[in-house]
Amino acid sequence: MPVATPQSVTAEVPFLSPSVKEKPFTYSTSGNTNIKTEEHDIKITDLRSLPESELADFTTDHSGFQWVNHESKLKGDEFFDEEKVKNEYYPEVDAFLKKTLGARRTFIFDHTTRRAPPRGEKLSTGRDPARRQPGNRAHVDQTPKAGAARVFLHLGEDAERLSKGRVQIVNVWRPIRGPIRDYPLAVADYRTINPETDLQPTDLIYPTRTGETFSVRYGDHQKWYYINDQKPNDVLLLKCYESEVEPGRALLTPHTAFFNKDSLTQEYEPRQSIEVRVLVFYTE
């Protein structure tokens, strides 16, 4: 039998510019930043086009991300109802991660819904917390320092005990409607990045504290992937922090939205998506 050829798209993705010499920063409320970017054309391979045997190796521990089928009881605009998300979707995510990853306990510390602009309009360069658009710069949500601090920020008197066991931060990302064609999510295989050269700690300055993310520099050794025509049941798990560093274990997932030029000739609704950020514990 002939072997199918993996399919891919080429897209321009903004990466951290080498011209940024001081530590990058962004203010969470205003979006003010000293970050400068440079765009690179990257090949992004469609996970749907890979054979099952190859797909099985893309897990949160091997590649940093994992594609899992999961149907939510919430549909469409229900994901924009804050109370429904917290009271109904959060428990779904808790049960889903316990089953999929073998977690013993989770703590969901926030979620973000995003809407792409109408067809023909570019992404806004401003920051509107009430209407978040897809984030189209390569990044990682947490550094190891920030990930470890999240436990103490959210878990109170249990933090010290839980932090002695294995802890992860996992982003549960799904479309609200689908298929997504205009601004899919691209993820980089951790095995193809060089943490020493590709990742730059970046301050995320909140009104009362300072967190830390990674900005990502471009490297032609990096391999990027996406899900063509991703639908609401096509869930991506993105590892953003891992407390137990072991040889061969993925510690994080660089990711970014990208504009898919193929969508210019297709019918679609502008992207709507939700991401839930979760502390995942393997001890109680």
PDB file of C-alpha atoms in Angstrom:
ATOM      1  CA  MET A   1       0.000   0.000   0.000  1.00  0.00           C
ATOM      2  CA  PRO A   2       1.318   3.479  -0.799  1.00  0.00           C
ATOM      3  CA  VAL A   3       2.148   5.645   2.205  1.00  0.00           C
ATOM      4  CA  ALA A   4       0.130   8.869   2.373  1.00  0.00           C
ATOM      5  CA  THR A   5       2.165  12.054   2.180  1.00  0.00           C
ATOM      6  CA  PRO A   6       1.714  14.350   5.201  1.00  0.00           C
ATOM      7  CA  GLN A   7      -0.088  17.556   4.272  1.00  0.00           C
ATOM      8  CA  SER A   8       1.000  20.996   5.432  1.00  0.00           C
ATOM      9  CA  VAL A   9       0.419  24.716   5.038  1.00  0.00           C
ATOM     10  CA  THR A  10       2.946  27.540   5.070  1.00  0.00           C
ATOM     11  CA  ALA A  11       2.201  30.588   7.203  1.00  0.00           C
ATOM     12  CA  GLU A  12       3.894  33.715   8.489  1.00  0.00           C
ATOM     13  CA  VAL A  13       4.393  33.515  12.250  1.00  0.00           C
ATOM     14  CA  PRO A  14       5.801  36.306  14.457  1.00  0.00           C
ATOM     15  CA  PHE A  15       8.729  35.273  16.676  1.00  0.00           C
ATOM     16  CA  LEU A  16      10.754  37.300  19.166  1.00  0.00           C
ATOM     17  CA  SER A  17      13.213  39.523  17.296  1.00  0.00           C
ATOM     18  CA  PRO A  18      16.944  39.139  18.057  1.00  0.00           C
ATOM     19  CA  SER A  19      17.023  42.954  18.332  1.00  0.00           C
ATOM     20  CA  VAL A  20      15.382  42.714  21.782  1.00  0.00           C
ATOM     21  CA  LYS A  21      18.375  42.785  24.149  1.00  0.00           C
ATOM     22  CA  GLU A  22      16.773  43.544  27.522  1.00  0.00           C
ATOM     23  CA  LYS A  23      14.310  41.194  29.202  1.00  0.00           C
ATOM     24  CA  PRO A  24      10.979  41.381  27.358  1.00  0.00           C
ATOM     25  CA  PHE A  25       7.887  42.460  29.269  1.00  0.00           C
ATOM     26  CA  THR A  26       4.163  42.960  28.731  1.00  0.00           C
ATOM     27  CA  TYR A  27       1.623  44.665  30.998  1.00  0.00           C
ATOM     28  CA  SER A  28      -1.411  42.387  31.325  1.00  0.00           C
ATOM     29  CA  THR A  29      -4.052  45.132  31.452  1.00  0.00           C
ATOM     30  CA  SER A  30      -2.788  47.660  28.901  1.00  0.00           C
ATOM     31  CA  GLY A  31      -0.767  45.420  26.602  1.00  0.00           C
ATOM     32  CA  ASN A  32       2.181  47.847  26.754  1.00  0.00           C
ATOM     33  CA  THR A  33       5.330  45.950  25.850  1.00  0.00           C
ATOM     34  CA  ASN A  34       8.911  46.216  24.665  1.00  0.00           C
ATOM     35  CA  ILE A  35       8.552  43.061  22.576  1.00  0.00           C
ATOM     36  CA  LYS A  36       9.528  43.331  18.929  1.00  0.00           C
ATOM     37  CA  THR A  37       8.805  40.524  16.505  1.00  0.00           C
ATOM     38  CA  GLU A  38      10.003  39.281  13.154  1.00  0.00           C
ATOM     39  CA  GLU A  39       7.903  37.097  10.888  1.00  0.00           C
ATOM     40  CA  HIS A  40       9.123  33.805   9.475  1.00  0.00           C
ATOM     41  CA  ASP A  41       7.461  31.495   6.990  1.00  0.00           C
ATOM     42  CA  ILE A  42       7.079  28.127   8.674  1.00  0.00           C
ATOM     43  CA  LYS A  43       5.710  24.819   7.466  1.00  0.00           C
ATOM     44  CA  ILE A  44       2.872  23.590   9.687  1.00  0.00           C
ATOM     45  CA  THR A  45       1.972  19.919   9.276  1.00  0.00           C
ATOM     46  CA  ASP A  46      -1.640  18.762   9.510  1.00  0.00           C
ATOM     47  CA  LEU A  47      -1.984  16.161  12.264  1.00  0.00           C
ATOM     48  CA  ARG A  48      -4.968  14.663  10.412  1.00  0.00           C
ATOM     49  CA  SER A  49      -2.685  13.663   7.566  1.00  0.00           C
ATOM     50  CA  LEU A  50      -0.354  11.581   9.758  1.00  0.00           C
ATOM     51  CA  PRO A  51      -0.729   7.791  10.136  1.00  0.00           C
ATOM     52  CA  GLU A  52      -2.216   6.542  13.399  1.00  0.00           C
ATOM     53  CA  SER A  53       1.078   4.913  14.346  1.00  0.00           C
ATOM     54  CA  GLU A  54       2.828   8.286  14.221  1.00  0.00           C
ATOM     55  CA  LEU A  55       0.008  10.185  15.927  1.00  0.00           C
ATOM     56  CA  ALA A  56       0.230   7.888  18.936  1.00  0.00           C
ATOM     57  CA  ASP A  57       3.624   9.368  19.769  1.00  0.00           C
ATOM     58  CA  PHE A  58       2.238  12.898  20.117  1.00  0.00           C
ATOM     59  CA  THR A  59       1.440  13.013  23.834  1.00  0.00           C
ATOM     60  CA  THR A  60       1.890  15.607  26.549  1.00  0.00           C
ATOM     61  CA  ASP A  61       4.929  13.689  27.806  1.00  0.00           C
ATOM     62  CA  HIS A  62       6.562  13.075  24.409  1.00  0.00           C
ATOM     63  CA  SER A  63       5.772  16.099  22.218  1.00  0.00           C
ATOM     64  CA  GLY A  64       4.219  18.409  24.827  1.00  0.00           C
ATOM     65  CA  PHE A  65       0.772  18.340  23.208  1.00  0.00           C
ATOM     66  CA  GLN A  66      -1.932  15.747  22.633  1.00  0.00           C
ATOM     67  CA  TRP A  67      -4.983  15.576  20.378  1.00  0.00           C
ATOM     68  CA  VAL A  68      -7.942  13.947  22.136  1.00  0.00           C
ATOM     69  CA  ASN A  69     -11.560  13.474  21.104  1.00  0.00           C
ATOM     70  CA  HIS A  70     -13.902  14.846  23.762  1.00  0.00           C
ATOM     71  CA  GLU A  71     -17.524  15.925  23.449  1.00  0.00           C
ATOM     72  CA  SER A  72     -18.717  18.672  25.792  1.00  0.00           C
ATOM     73  CA  LYS A  73     -22.297  19.095  26.955  1.00  0.00           C
ATOM     74  CA  LEU A  74     -21.933  22.831  26.380  1.00  0.00           C
ATOM     75  CA  LYS A  75     -22.524  24.065  22.842  1.00  0.00           C
ATOM     76  CA  GLY A  76     -21.971  27.319  20.974  1.00  0.00           C
ATOM     77  CA  ASP A  77     -22.813  30.482  22.874  1.00  0.00           C
ATOM     78  CA  GLU A  78     -23.061  28.562  26.155  1.00  0.00           C
ATOM     79  CA  PHE A  79     -19.262  28.838  26.296  1.00  0.00           C
ATOM     80  CA  PHE A  80     -19.639  32.618  26.645  1.00  0.00           C
ATOM     81  CA  ASP A  81     -21.797  32.196  29.754  1.00  0.00           C
ATOM     82  CA  GLU A  82     -19.308  32.545  32.636  1.00  0.00           C
ATOM     83  CA  GLU A  83     -21.500  30.740  35.147  1.00  0.00           C
ATOM     84  CA  LYS A  84     -22.185  27.808  32.824  1.00  0.00           C
ATOM     85  CA  VAL A  85     -18.482  27.466  32.045  1.00  0.00           C
ATOM     86  CA  LYS A  86     -17.487  27.467  35.723  1.00  0.00           C
ATOM     87  CA  ASN A  87     -20.367  25.315  36.993  1.00  0.00           C
ATOM     88  CA  GLU A  88     -20.654  22.839  34.107  1.00  0.00           C
ATOM     89  CA  TYR A  89     -17.567  22.939  31.898  1.00  0.00           C
ATOM     90  CA  TYR A  90     -14.980  23.055  34.681  1.00  0.00           C
ATOM     91  CA  PRO A  91     -16.229  19.743  36.172  1.00  0.00           C
ATOM     92  CA  GLU A  92     -16.127  18.208  32.677  1.00  0.00           C
ATOM     93  CA  VAL A  93     -12.516  19.285  32.263  1.00  0.00           C
ATOM     94  CA  ASP A  94     -11.621  17.918  35.701  1.00  0.00           C
ATOM     95  CA  ALA A  95     -13.072  14.480  34.893  1.00  0.00           C
ATOM     96  CA  PHE A  96     -11.569  14.512  31.388  1.00  0.00           C
ATOM     97  CA  LEU A  97      -8.026  15.205  32.633  1.00  0.00           C
ATOM     98  CA  LYS A  98      -8.257  12.629  35.396  1.00  0.00           C
ATOM     99  CA  LYS A  99      -9.281  10.013  32.849  1.00  0.00           C
ATOM    100  CA  THR A 100      -6.898  11.060  30.056  1.00  0.00           C
ATOM    101  CA  LEU A 101      -3.757  11.878  32.048  1.00  0.00           C
ATOM    102  CA  GLY A 102      -4.305   9.817  35.179  1.00  0.00           C
ATOM    103  CA  ALA A 103      -4.367  12.940  37.366  1.00  0.00           C
ATOM    104  CA  ARG A 104      -5.512  12.663  40.981  1.00  0.00           C
ATOM    105  CA  ARG A 105      -6.516  16.288  41.473  1.00  0.00           C
ATOM    106  CA  THR A 106      -6.913  19.413  39.349  1.00  0.00           C
ATOM    107  CA  PHE A 107      -7.380  23.108  39.960  1.00  0.00           C
ATOM    108  CA  ILE A 108      -8.670  25.304  37.139  1.00  0.00           C
ATOM    109  CA  PHE A 109      -7.318  28.801  37.694  1.00  0.00           C
ATOM    110  CA  ASP A 110      -8.734  30.617  34.666  1.00  0.00           C
ATOM    111  CA  HIS A 111     -10.147  30.393  31.170  1.00  0.00           C
ATOM    112  CA  THR A 112     -10.205  32.612  28.089  1.00  0.00           C
ATOM    113  CA  THR A 113     -12.677  32.735  25.223  1.00  0.00           C
ATOM    114  CA  ARG A 114     -11.418  34.205  21.953  1.00  0.00           C
ATOM    115  CA  ARG A 115     -13.097  35.488  18.804  1.00  0.00           C
ATOM    116  CA  ALA A 116     -11.377  36.228  15.524  1.00  0.00           C
ATOM    117  CA  PRO A 117     -12.338  39.407  13.659  1.00  0.00           C
ATOM    118  CA  PRO A 118     -14.888  39.314  10.815  1.00  0.00           C
ATOM    119  CA  ARG A 119     -13.700  37.985   7.488  1.00  0.00           C
ATOM    120  CA  GLY A 120     -11.370  40.421   5.733  1.00  0.00           C
ATOM    121  CA  GLU A 121     -10.305  42.241   8.914  1.00  0.00           C
ATOM    122  CA  LYS A 122      -6.868  41.870  10.482  1.00  0.00           C
ATOM    123  CA  LEU A 123      -6.253  40.947  14.103  1.00  0.00           C
ATOM    124  CA  SER A 124      -6.290  43.922  16.426  1.00  0.00           C
ATOM    125  CA  THR A 125      -2.951  45.068  17.799  1.00  0.00           C
ATOM    126  CA  GLY A 126      -4.660  46.384  20.946  1.00  0.00           C
ATOM    127  CA  ARG A 127      -5.788  44.431  23.987  1.00  0.00           C
ATOM    128  CA  ASP A 128      -9.466  44.285  24.859  1.00  0.00           C
ATOM    129  CA  PRO A 129      -9.968  41.965  27.878  1.00  0.00           C
ATOM    130  CA  ALA A 130     -13.692  41.794  27.128  1.00  0.00           C
ATOM    131  CA  ARG A 131     -13.139  40.488  23.592  1.00  0.00           C
ATOM    132  CA  ARG A 132      -9.913  38.580  23.302  1.00  0.00           C
ATOM    133  CA  GLN A 133      -8.712  37.740  19.802  1.00  0.00           C
ATOM    134  CA  PRO A 134      -6.404  34.876  18.793  1.00  0.00           C
ATOM    135  CA  GLY A 135      -2.827  35.379  20.029  1.00  0.00           C
ATOM    136  CA  ASN A 136      -0.579  35.271  16.972  1.00  0.00           C
ATOM    137  CA  ARG A 137       2.916  35.350  18.466  1.00  0.00           C
ATOM    138  CA  ALA A 138       4.876  32.202  19.322  1.00  0.00           C
ATOM    139  CA  HIS A 139       4.979  31.822  23.104  1.00  0.00           C
ATOM    140  CA  VAL A 140       4.628  29.516  26.121  1.00  0.00           C
ATOM    141  CA  ASP A 141       2.180  30.445  28.890  1.00  0.00           C
ATOM    142  CA  GLN A 142       4.510  29.728  31.837  1.00  0.00           C
ATOM    143  CA  THR A 143       8.190  29.474  32.693  1.00  0.00           C
ATOM    144  CA  PRO A 144       9.222  26.867  35.306  1.00  0.00           C
ATOM    145  CA  LYS A 145       9.489  29.620  37.931  1.00  0.00           C
ATOM    146  CA  ALA A 146       5.986  30.904  37.158  1.00  0.00           C
ATOM    147  CA  GLY A 147       4.522  27.410  36.986  1.00  0.00           C
ATOM    148  CA  ALA A 148       5.841  26.473  40.428  1.00  0.00           C
ATOM    149  CA  ALA A 149       4.577  29.783  41.836  1.00  0.00           C
ATOM    150  CA  ARG A 150       1.055  29.085  40.567  1.00  0.00           C
ATOM    151  CA  VAL A 151       0.683  26.255  43.090  1.00  0.00           C
ATOM    152  CA  PHE A 152       1.284  28.641  45.999  1.00  0.00           C
ATOM    153  CA  LEU A 153      -0.822  31.361  44.388  1.00  0.00           C
ATOM    154  CA  HIS A 154      -3.945  29.174  44.213  1.00  0.00           C
ATOM    155  CA  LEU A 155      -3.762  26.191  46.591  1.00  0.00           C
ATOM    156  CA  GLY A 156      -3.397  27.852  49.991  1.00  0.00           C
ATOM    157  CA  GLU A 157      -2.517  25.509  52.850  1.00  0.00           C
ATOM    158  CA  ASP A 158      -2.305  22.504  50.486  1.00  0.00           C
ATOM    159  CA  ALA A 159       0.360  24.146  48.303  1.00  0.00           C
ATOM    160  CA  GLU A 160       3.447  23.011  50.205  1.00  0.00           C
ATOM    161  CA  ARG A 161       2.352  19.376  50.252  1.00  0.00           C
ATOM    162  CA  LEU A 162       1.129  19.293  46.638  1.00  0.00           C
ATOM    163  CA  SER A 163       4.264  20.989  45.325  1.00  0.00           C
ATOM    164  CA  LYS A 164       6.357  18.059  46.588  1.00  0.00           C
ATOM    165  CA  GLY A 165       4.600  15.741  44.128  1.00  0.00           C
ATOM    166  CA  ARG A 166       4.421  15.904  40.348  1.00  0.00           C
ATOM    167  CA  VAL A 167       2.692  19.053  39.100  1.00  0.00           C
ATOM    168  CA  GLN A 168       1.797  20.203  35.590  1.00  0.00           C
ATOM    169  CA  ILE A 169      -0.041  23.097  34.034  1.00  0.00           C
ATOM    170  CA  VAL A 170      -2.131  21.948  31.077  1.00  0.00           C
ATOM    171  CA  ASN A 171      -4.080  24.177  28.718  1.00  0.00           C
ATOM    172  CA  VAL A 172      -7.285  22.484  27.458  1.00  0.00           C
ATOM    173  CA  TRP A 173      -7.993  24.159  24.098  1.00  0.00           C
ATOM    174  CA  ARG A 174     -11.033  23.614  21.882  1.00  0.00           C
ATOM    175  CA  PRO A 175     -13.081  25.407  19.214  1.00  0.00           C
ATOM    176  CA  ILE A 176     -16.455  26.725  20.299  1.00  0.00           C
ATOM    177  CA  ARG A 177     -17.684  26.380  16.736  1.00  0.00           C
ATOM    178  CA  GLY A 178     -16.037  24.643  13.842  1.00  0.00           C
ATOM    179  CA  PRO A 179     -14.419  23.897  11.629  1.00  0.00           C
ATOM    180  CA  ILE A 180     -11.701  26.462  12.332  1.00  0.00           C
ATOM    181  CA  ARG A 181     -10.254  27.677   9.055  1.00  0.00           C
ATOM    182  CA  ASP A 182      -9.099  31.280   9.489  1.00  0.00           C
ATOM    183  CA  TYR A 183      -6.867  31.204  12.603  1.00  0.00           C
ATOM    184  CA  PRO A 184      -5.964  27.641  13.615  1.00  0.00           C
ATOM    185  CA  LEU A 185      -3.688  26.929  16.555  1.00  0.00           C
ATOM    186  CA  ALA A 186      -0.140  25.777  15.761  1.00  0.00           C
ATOM    187  CA  VAL A 187       1.923  23.821  18.297  1.00  0.00           C
ATOM    188  CA  ALA A 188       5.631  22.999  18.266  1.00  0.00           C
ATOM    189  CA  ASP A 189       6.973  19.548  19.065  1.00  0.00           C
ATOM    190  CA  TYR A 190       9.091  19.939  22.221  1.00  0.00           C
ATOM    191  CA  ARG A 191      11.552  17.385  20.842  1.00  0.00           C
ATOM    192  CA  THR A 192      12.456  19.792  18.041  1.00  0.00           C
ATOM    193  CA  ILE A 193      13.133  22.934  20.051  1.00  0.00           C
ATOM    194  CA  ASN A 194      16.334  24.038  21.755  1.00  0.00           C
ATOM    195  CA  PRO A 195      15.342  25.512  25.139  1.00  0.00           C
ATOM    196  CA  GLU A 196      18.689  27.307  25.453  1.00  0.00           C
ATOM    197  CA  THR A 197      18.364  29.275  22.213  1.00  0.00           C
ATOM    198  CA  ASP A 198      14.635  29.258  21.431  1.00  0.00           C
ATOM    199  CA  LEU A 199      13.038  30.325  24.736  1.00  0.00           C
ATOM    200  CA  GLN A 200      13.306  33.786  26.303  1.00  0.00           C
ATOM    201  CA  PRO A 201      11.789  34.445  29.773  1.00  0.00           C
ATOM    202  CA  THR A 202       9.369  37.368  29.518  1.00  0.00           C
ATOM    203  CA  ASP A 203       7.766  39.302  32.379  1.00  0.00           C
ATOM    204  CA  LEU A 204       3.966  39.420  32.411  1.00  0.00           C
ATOM    205  CA  ILE A 205       3.178  42.317  34.717  1.00  0.00           C
ATOM    206  CA  TYR A 206      -0.158  42.190  36.556  1.00  0.00           C
ATOM    207  CA  PRO A 207      -1.460  45.005  38.781  1.00  0.00           C
ATOM    208  CA  THR A 208      -0.436  43.150  41.967  1.00  0.00           C
ATOM    209  CA  ARG A 209       2.297  40.732  40.887  1.00  0.00           C
ATOM    210  CA  THR A 210       4.643  39.765  38.057  1.00  0.00           C
ATOM    211  CA  GLY A 211       4.331  36.448  36.256  1.00  0.00           C
ATOM    212  CA  GLU A 212       6.635  35.046  33.611  1.00  0.00           C
ATOM    213  CA  THR A 213       6.084  33.497  30.186  1.00  0.00           C
ATOM    214  CA  PHE A 214       8.418  32.398  27.410  1.00  0.00           C
ATOM    215  CA  SER A 215       8.717  34.314  24.152  1.00  0.00           C
ATOM    216  CA  VAL A 216       9.940  32.064  21.340  1.00  0.00           C
ATOM    217  CA  ARG A 217      12.752  32.757  18.900  1.00  0.00           C
ATOM    218  CA  TYR A 218      12.660  31.219  15.444  1.00  0.00           C
ATOM    219  CA  GLY A 219      14.760  28.187  14.566  1.00  0.00           C
ATOM    220  CA  ASP A 220      14.609  26.177  11.357  1.00  0.00           C
ATOM    221  CA  HIS A 221      15.010  23.008  13.452  1.00  0.00           C
ATOM    222  CA  GLN A 222      11.532  23.521  14.945  1.00  0.00           C
ATOM    223  CA  LYS A 223       8.617  21.388  13.726  1.00  0.00           C
ATOM    224  CA  TRP A 224       5.104  22.806  13.944  1.00  0.00           C
ATOM    225  CA  TYR A 225       1.697  21.096  13.698  1.00  0.00           C
ATOM    226  CA  TYR A 226      -2.017  21.954  13.585  1.00  0.00           C
ATOM    227  CA  ILE A 227      -5.387  20.234  13.147  1.00  0.00           C
ATOM    228  CA  ASN A 228      -6.987  20.961   9.790  1.00  0.00           C
ATOM    229  CA  ASP A 229     -10.693  21.877  10.128  1.00  0.00           C
ATOM    230  CA  GLN A 230     -10.545  21.517  13.905  1.00  0.00           C
ATOM    231  CA  LYS A 231     -14.008  20.992  15.398  1.00  0.00           C
ATOM    232  CA  PRO A 232     -15.343  21.389  18.962  1.00  0.00           C
ATOM    233  CA  ASN A 233     -14.688  17.743  19.812  1.00  0.00           C
ATOM    234  CA  ASP A 234     -11.045  18.015  18.622  1.00  0.00           C
ATOM    235  CA  VAL A 235      -9.413  19.000  21.904  1.00  0.00           C
ATOM    236  CA  LEU A 236      -5.749  19.948  22.148  1.00  0.00           C
ATOM    237  CA  LEU A 237      -3.939  19.482  25.453  1.00  0.00           C
ATOM    238  CA  LEU A 238      -0.916  21.767  25.741  1.00  0.00           C
ATOM    239  CA  LYS A 239       1.561  21.226  28.542  1.00  0.00           C
ATOM    240  CA  CYS A 240       2.744  24.613  29.802  1.00  0.00           C
ATOM    241  CA  TYR A 241       4.667  23.471  32.903  1.00  0.00           C
ATOM    242  CA  GLU A 242       6.182  20.235  34.219  1.00  0.00           C
ATOM    243  CA  SER A 243       7.725  19.905  37.696  1.00  0.00           C
ATOM    244  CA  GLU A 244       9.455  16.546  37.168  1.00  0.00           C
ATOM    245  CA  VAL A 245      12.285  16.934  34.684  1.00  0.00           C
ATOM    246  CA  GLU A 246      13.345  13.607  33.209  1.00  0.00           C
ATOM    247  CA  PRO A 247      15.325  12.676  30.069  1.00  0.00           C
ATOM    248  CA  GLY A 248      12.986  12.432  27.077  1.00  0.00           C
ATOM    249  CA  ARG A 249      10.043  14.101  28.832  1.00  0.00           C
ATOM    250  CA  ALA A 250       8.442  17.151  27.219  1.00  0.00           C
ATOM    251  CA  LEU A 251       8.313  20.113  29.575  1.00  0.00           C
ATOM    252  CA  LEU A 252       6.220  22.620  27.607  1.00  0.00           C
ATOM    253  CA  THR A 253       4.566  23.503  24.300  1.00  0.00           C
ATOM    254  CA  PRO A 254       5.326  26.609  22.222  1.00  0.00           C
ATOM    255  CA  HIS A 255       2.164  27.630  20.395  1.00  0.00           C
ATOM    256  CA  THR A 256       0.544  30.399  18.377  1.00  0.00           C
ATOM    257  CA  ALA A 257      -2.456  31.173  16.220  1.00  0.00           C
ATOM    258  CA  PHE A 258      -1.674  31.681  12.549  1.00  0.00           C
ATOM    259  CA  PHE A 259      -3.585  33.020   9.579  1.00  0.00           C
ATOM    260  CA  ASN A 260      -4.336  30.184   7.187  1.00  0.00           C
ATOM    261  CA  LYS A 261      -4.201  31.672   3.687  1.00  0.00           C
ATOM    262  CA  ASP A 262      -6.131  28.675   2.357  1.00  0.00           C
ATOM    263  CA  SER A 263      -9.185  30.063   4.179  1.00  0.00           C
ATOM    264  CA  LEU A 264      -9.370  32.913   1.645  1.00  0.00           C
ATOM    265  CA  THR A 265     -11.003  30.488  -0.798  1.00  0.00           C
ATOM    266  CA  GLN A 266     -13.171  28.672   1.758  1.00  0.00           C
ATOM    267  CA  GLU A 267     -16.419  29.218   3.588  1.00  0.00           C
ATOM    268  CA  TYR A 268     -16.107  29.559   7.363  1.00  0.00           C
ATOM    269  CA  GLU A 269     -17.277  31.344  10.489  1.00  0.00           C
ATOM    270  CA  PRO A 270     -14.583  33.434  12.209  1.00  0.00           C
ATOM    271  CA  ARG A 271     -12.800  31.409  14.857  1.00  0.00           C
ATOM    272  CA  GLN A 272     -14.270  31.126  18.349  1.00  0.00           C
ATOM    273  CA  SER A 273     -12.376  29.114  20.939  1.00  0.00           C
ATOM    274  CA  ILE A 274     -12.005  28.506  24.654  1.00  0.00           C
ATOM    275  CA  GLU A 275      -8.895  27.568  26.597  1.00  0.00           C
ATOM    276  CA  VAL A 276      -8.939  26.418  30.208  1.00  0.00           C
ATOM    277  CA  ARG A 277      -5.710  26.553  32.226  1.00  0.00           C
ATOM    278  CA  VAL A 278      -5.374  23.814  34.788  1.00  0.00           C
ATOM    279  CA  LEU A 279      -2.975  22.855  37.564  1.00  0.00           C
ATOM    280  CA  VAL A 280      -2.715  19.071  37.362  1.00  0.00           C
ATOM    281  CA  PHE A 281      -1.568  17.040  40.376  1.00  0.00           C
ATOM    282  CA  TYR A 282      -0.643  13.368  40.532  1.00  0.00           C
ATOM    283  CA  THR A 283      -0.908  13.170  44.325  1.00  0.00           C
ATOM    284  CA  GLU A 284      -3.750  14.263  46.571  1.00  0.00           C
TER     285      GLU A 284
END
